[in-house]
PDB file of C-alpha atoms in Angstrom:
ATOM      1  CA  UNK A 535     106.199  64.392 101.100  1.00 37.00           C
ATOM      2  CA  UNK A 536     108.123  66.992 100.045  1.00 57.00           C
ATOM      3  CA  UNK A 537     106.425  70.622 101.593  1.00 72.00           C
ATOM      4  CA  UNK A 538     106.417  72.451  98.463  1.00 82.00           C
ATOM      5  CA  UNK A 539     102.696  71.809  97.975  1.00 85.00           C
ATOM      6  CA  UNK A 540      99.433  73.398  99.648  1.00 83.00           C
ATOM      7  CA  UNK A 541      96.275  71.690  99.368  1.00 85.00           C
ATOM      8  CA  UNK A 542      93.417  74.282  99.392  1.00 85.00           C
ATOM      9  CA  UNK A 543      90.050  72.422  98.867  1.00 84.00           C
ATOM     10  CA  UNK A 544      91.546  69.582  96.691  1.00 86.00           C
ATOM     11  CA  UNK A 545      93.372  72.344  94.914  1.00 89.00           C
ATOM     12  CA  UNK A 546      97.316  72.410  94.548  1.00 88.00           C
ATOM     13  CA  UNK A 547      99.753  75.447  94.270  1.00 90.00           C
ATOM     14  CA  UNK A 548     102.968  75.193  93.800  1.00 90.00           C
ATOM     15  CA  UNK A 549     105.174  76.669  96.630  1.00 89.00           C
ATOM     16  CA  UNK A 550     108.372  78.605  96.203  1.00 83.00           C
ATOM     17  CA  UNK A 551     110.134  76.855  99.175  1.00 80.00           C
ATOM     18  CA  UNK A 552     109.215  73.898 101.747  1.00 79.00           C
ATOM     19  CA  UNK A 553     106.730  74.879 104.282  1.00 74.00           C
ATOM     20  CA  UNK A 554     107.901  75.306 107.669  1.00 75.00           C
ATOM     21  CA  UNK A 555     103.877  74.759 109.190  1.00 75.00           C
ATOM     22  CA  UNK A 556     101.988  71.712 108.049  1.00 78.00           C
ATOM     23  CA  UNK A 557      98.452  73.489 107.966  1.00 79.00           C
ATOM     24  CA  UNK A 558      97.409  77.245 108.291  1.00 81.00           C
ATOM     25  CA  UNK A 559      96.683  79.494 105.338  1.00 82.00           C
ATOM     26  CA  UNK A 560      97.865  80.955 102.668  1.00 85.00           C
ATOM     27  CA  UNK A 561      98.232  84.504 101.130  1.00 88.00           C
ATOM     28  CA  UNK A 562      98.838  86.368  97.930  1.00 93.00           C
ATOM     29  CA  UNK A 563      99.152  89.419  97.133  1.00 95.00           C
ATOM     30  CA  UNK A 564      96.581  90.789  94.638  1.00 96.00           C
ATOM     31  CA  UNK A 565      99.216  92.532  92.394  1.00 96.00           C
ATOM     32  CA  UNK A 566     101.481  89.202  92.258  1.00 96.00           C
ATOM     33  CA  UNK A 567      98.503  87.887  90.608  1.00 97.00           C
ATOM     34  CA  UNK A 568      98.304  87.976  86.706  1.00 97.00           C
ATOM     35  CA  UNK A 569      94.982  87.621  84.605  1.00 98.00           C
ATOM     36  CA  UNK A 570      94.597  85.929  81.192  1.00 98.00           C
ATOM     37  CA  UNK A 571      92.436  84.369  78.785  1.00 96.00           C
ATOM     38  CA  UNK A 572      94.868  81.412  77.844  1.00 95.00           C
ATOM     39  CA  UNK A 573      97.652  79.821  79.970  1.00 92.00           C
ATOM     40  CA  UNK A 574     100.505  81.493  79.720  1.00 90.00           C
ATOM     41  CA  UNK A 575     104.324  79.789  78.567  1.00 89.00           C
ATOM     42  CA  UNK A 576     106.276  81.513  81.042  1.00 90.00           C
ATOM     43  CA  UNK A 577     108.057  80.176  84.102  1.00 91.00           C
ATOM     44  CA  UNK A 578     104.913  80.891  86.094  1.00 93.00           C
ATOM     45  CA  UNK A 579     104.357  77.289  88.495  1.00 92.00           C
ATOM     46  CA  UNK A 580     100.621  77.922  89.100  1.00 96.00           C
ATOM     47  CA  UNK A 581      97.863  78.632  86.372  1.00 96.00           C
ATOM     48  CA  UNK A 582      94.827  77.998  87.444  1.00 97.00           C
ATOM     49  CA  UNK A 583      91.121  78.313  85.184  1.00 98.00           C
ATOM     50  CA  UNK A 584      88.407  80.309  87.051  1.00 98.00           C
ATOM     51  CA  UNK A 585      85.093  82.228  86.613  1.00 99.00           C
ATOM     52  CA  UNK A 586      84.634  85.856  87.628  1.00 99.00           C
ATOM     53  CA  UNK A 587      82.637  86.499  90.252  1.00 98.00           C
ATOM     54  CA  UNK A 588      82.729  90.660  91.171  1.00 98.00           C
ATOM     55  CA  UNK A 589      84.583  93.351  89.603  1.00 98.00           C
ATOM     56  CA  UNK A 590      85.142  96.257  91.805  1.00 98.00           C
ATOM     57  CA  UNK A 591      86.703  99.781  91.006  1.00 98.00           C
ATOM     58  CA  UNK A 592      89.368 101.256  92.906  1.00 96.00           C
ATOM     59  CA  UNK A 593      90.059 104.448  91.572  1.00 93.00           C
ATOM     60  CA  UNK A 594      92.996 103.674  88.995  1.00 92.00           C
ATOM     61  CA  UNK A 595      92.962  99.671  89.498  1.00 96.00           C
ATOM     62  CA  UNK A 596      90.231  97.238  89.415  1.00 98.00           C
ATOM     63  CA  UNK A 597      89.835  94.440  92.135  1.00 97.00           C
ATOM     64  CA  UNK A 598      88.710  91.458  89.942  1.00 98.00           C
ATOM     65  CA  UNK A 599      87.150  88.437  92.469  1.00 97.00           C
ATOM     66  CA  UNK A 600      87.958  85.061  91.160  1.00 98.00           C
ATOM     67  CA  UNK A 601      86.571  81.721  92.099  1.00 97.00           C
ATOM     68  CA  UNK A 602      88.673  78.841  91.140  1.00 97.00           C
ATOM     69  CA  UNK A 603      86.771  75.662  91.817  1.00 94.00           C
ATOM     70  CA  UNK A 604      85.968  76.379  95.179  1.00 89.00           C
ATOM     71  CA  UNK A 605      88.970  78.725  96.292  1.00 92.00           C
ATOM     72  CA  UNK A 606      88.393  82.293  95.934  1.00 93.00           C
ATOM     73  CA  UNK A 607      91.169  84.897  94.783  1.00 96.00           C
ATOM     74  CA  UNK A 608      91.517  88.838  94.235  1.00 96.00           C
ATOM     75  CA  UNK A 609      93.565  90.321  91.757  1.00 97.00           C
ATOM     76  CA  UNK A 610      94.320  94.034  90.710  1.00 98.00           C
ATOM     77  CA  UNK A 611      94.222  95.144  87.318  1.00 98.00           C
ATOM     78  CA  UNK A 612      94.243  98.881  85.384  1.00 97.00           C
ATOM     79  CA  UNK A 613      91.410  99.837  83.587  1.00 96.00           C
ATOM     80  CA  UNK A 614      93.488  98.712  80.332  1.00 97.00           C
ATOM     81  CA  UNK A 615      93.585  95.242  81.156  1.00 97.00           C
ATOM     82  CA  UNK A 616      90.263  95.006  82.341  1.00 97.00           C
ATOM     83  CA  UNK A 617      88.986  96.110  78.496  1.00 96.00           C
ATOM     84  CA  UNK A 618      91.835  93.588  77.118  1.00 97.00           C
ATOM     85  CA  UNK A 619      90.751  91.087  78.681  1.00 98.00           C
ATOM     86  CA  UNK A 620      87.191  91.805  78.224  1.00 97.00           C
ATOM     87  CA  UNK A 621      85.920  90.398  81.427  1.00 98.00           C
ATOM     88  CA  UNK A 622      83.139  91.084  83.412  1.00 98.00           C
ATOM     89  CA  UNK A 623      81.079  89.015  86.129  1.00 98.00           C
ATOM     90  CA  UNK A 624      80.428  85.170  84.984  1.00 98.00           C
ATOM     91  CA  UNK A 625      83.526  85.578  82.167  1.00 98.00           C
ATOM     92  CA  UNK A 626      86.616  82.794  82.968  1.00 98.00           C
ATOM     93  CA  UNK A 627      90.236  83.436  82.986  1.00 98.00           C
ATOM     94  CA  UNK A 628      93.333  82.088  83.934  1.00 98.00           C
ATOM     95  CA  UNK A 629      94.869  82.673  87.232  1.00 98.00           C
ATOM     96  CA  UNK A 630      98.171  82.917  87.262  1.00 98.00           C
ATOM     97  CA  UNK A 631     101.215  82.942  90.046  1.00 97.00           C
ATOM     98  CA  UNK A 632     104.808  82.710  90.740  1.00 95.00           C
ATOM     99  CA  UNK A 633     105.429  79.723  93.742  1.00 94.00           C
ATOM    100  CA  UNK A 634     106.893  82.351  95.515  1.00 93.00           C
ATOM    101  CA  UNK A 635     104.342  84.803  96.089  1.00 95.00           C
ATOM    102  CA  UNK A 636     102.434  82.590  98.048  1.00 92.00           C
ATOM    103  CA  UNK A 637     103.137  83.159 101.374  1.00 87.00           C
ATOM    104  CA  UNK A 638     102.261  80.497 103.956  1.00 84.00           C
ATOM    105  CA  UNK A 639     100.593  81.514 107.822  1.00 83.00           C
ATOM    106  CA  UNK A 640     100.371  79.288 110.676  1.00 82.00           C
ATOM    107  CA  UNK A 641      96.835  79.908 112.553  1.00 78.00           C
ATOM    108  CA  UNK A 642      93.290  79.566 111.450  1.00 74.00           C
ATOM    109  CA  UNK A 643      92.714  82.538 108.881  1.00 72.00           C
ATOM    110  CA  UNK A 644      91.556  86.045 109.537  1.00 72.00           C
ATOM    111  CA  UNK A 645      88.527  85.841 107.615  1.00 70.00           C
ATOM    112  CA  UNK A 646      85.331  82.791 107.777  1.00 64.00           C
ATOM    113  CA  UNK A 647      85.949  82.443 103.995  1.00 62.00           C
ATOM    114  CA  UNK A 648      89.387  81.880 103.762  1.00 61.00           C
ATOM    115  CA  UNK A 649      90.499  78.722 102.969  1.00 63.00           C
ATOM    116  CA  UNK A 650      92.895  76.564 104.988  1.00 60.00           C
ATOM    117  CA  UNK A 651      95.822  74.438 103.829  1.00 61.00           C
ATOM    118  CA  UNK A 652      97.832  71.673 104.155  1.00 62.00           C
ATOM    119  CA  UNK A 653     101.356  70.455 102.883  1.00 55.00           C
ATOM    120  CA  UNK A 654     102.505  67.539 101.229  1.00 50.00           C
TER     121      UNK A 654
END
């Protein structure tokens, strides 16, 4: 046990410090996440393969929806990245996250679908 783990649905990410709550939820800020085709080499701690599920536009940015294995995340992109990356609904990509820009909440979530976590 060290606390710089949450489990989310079987799935671990990589936490920037040791958690200070044992179970809660977690959340990330859309435009911490980054989008790619391929893993990337950086000195990112969580990549993560998943299949988009909406693509919304907001005005300059797009709000991709990603489901990785069961855990869903949101991510904001520019129109530019959205053609690089040529996705679109059912395409997968690689989520991708520094440990510290997931930021850990004591409590049951705000929303049904939000998943909870817990540390090891």
């Amino acid at each position: 046990f060290s606390g710089t783990a949450a489990i989310i649905d079987g799935l671990a990410l990589e936490l920037g410090r040791p958690s200070s709550v044992d179970t809660g939820y977690i959340a990330i800020r859309p435009e911490d996440i980054v989008l790619s085709r391929e893993p990337l080499v950086s000195s990112i701690r969580n990549s993560l393969k998943g299949t988009v599920k909406a693509i919304r536009p907001l005005g300059f940015h797009y709000e991709i929806e990603i489901l990785v294995e069961q855990v869903p995340f949101k991510a904001l992109i520019t129109k530019q990245a959205l053609f690089d990356l040529q996705l679109h609904e059912g395409s997968e990509t690689v989520v991708s996250f520094k440990a510290t820009a997931v930021h850990q909440l004591p409590g049951s979530p705000p929303e049904k679908n939000h998943p909870s976590f817990s540390i090891v």
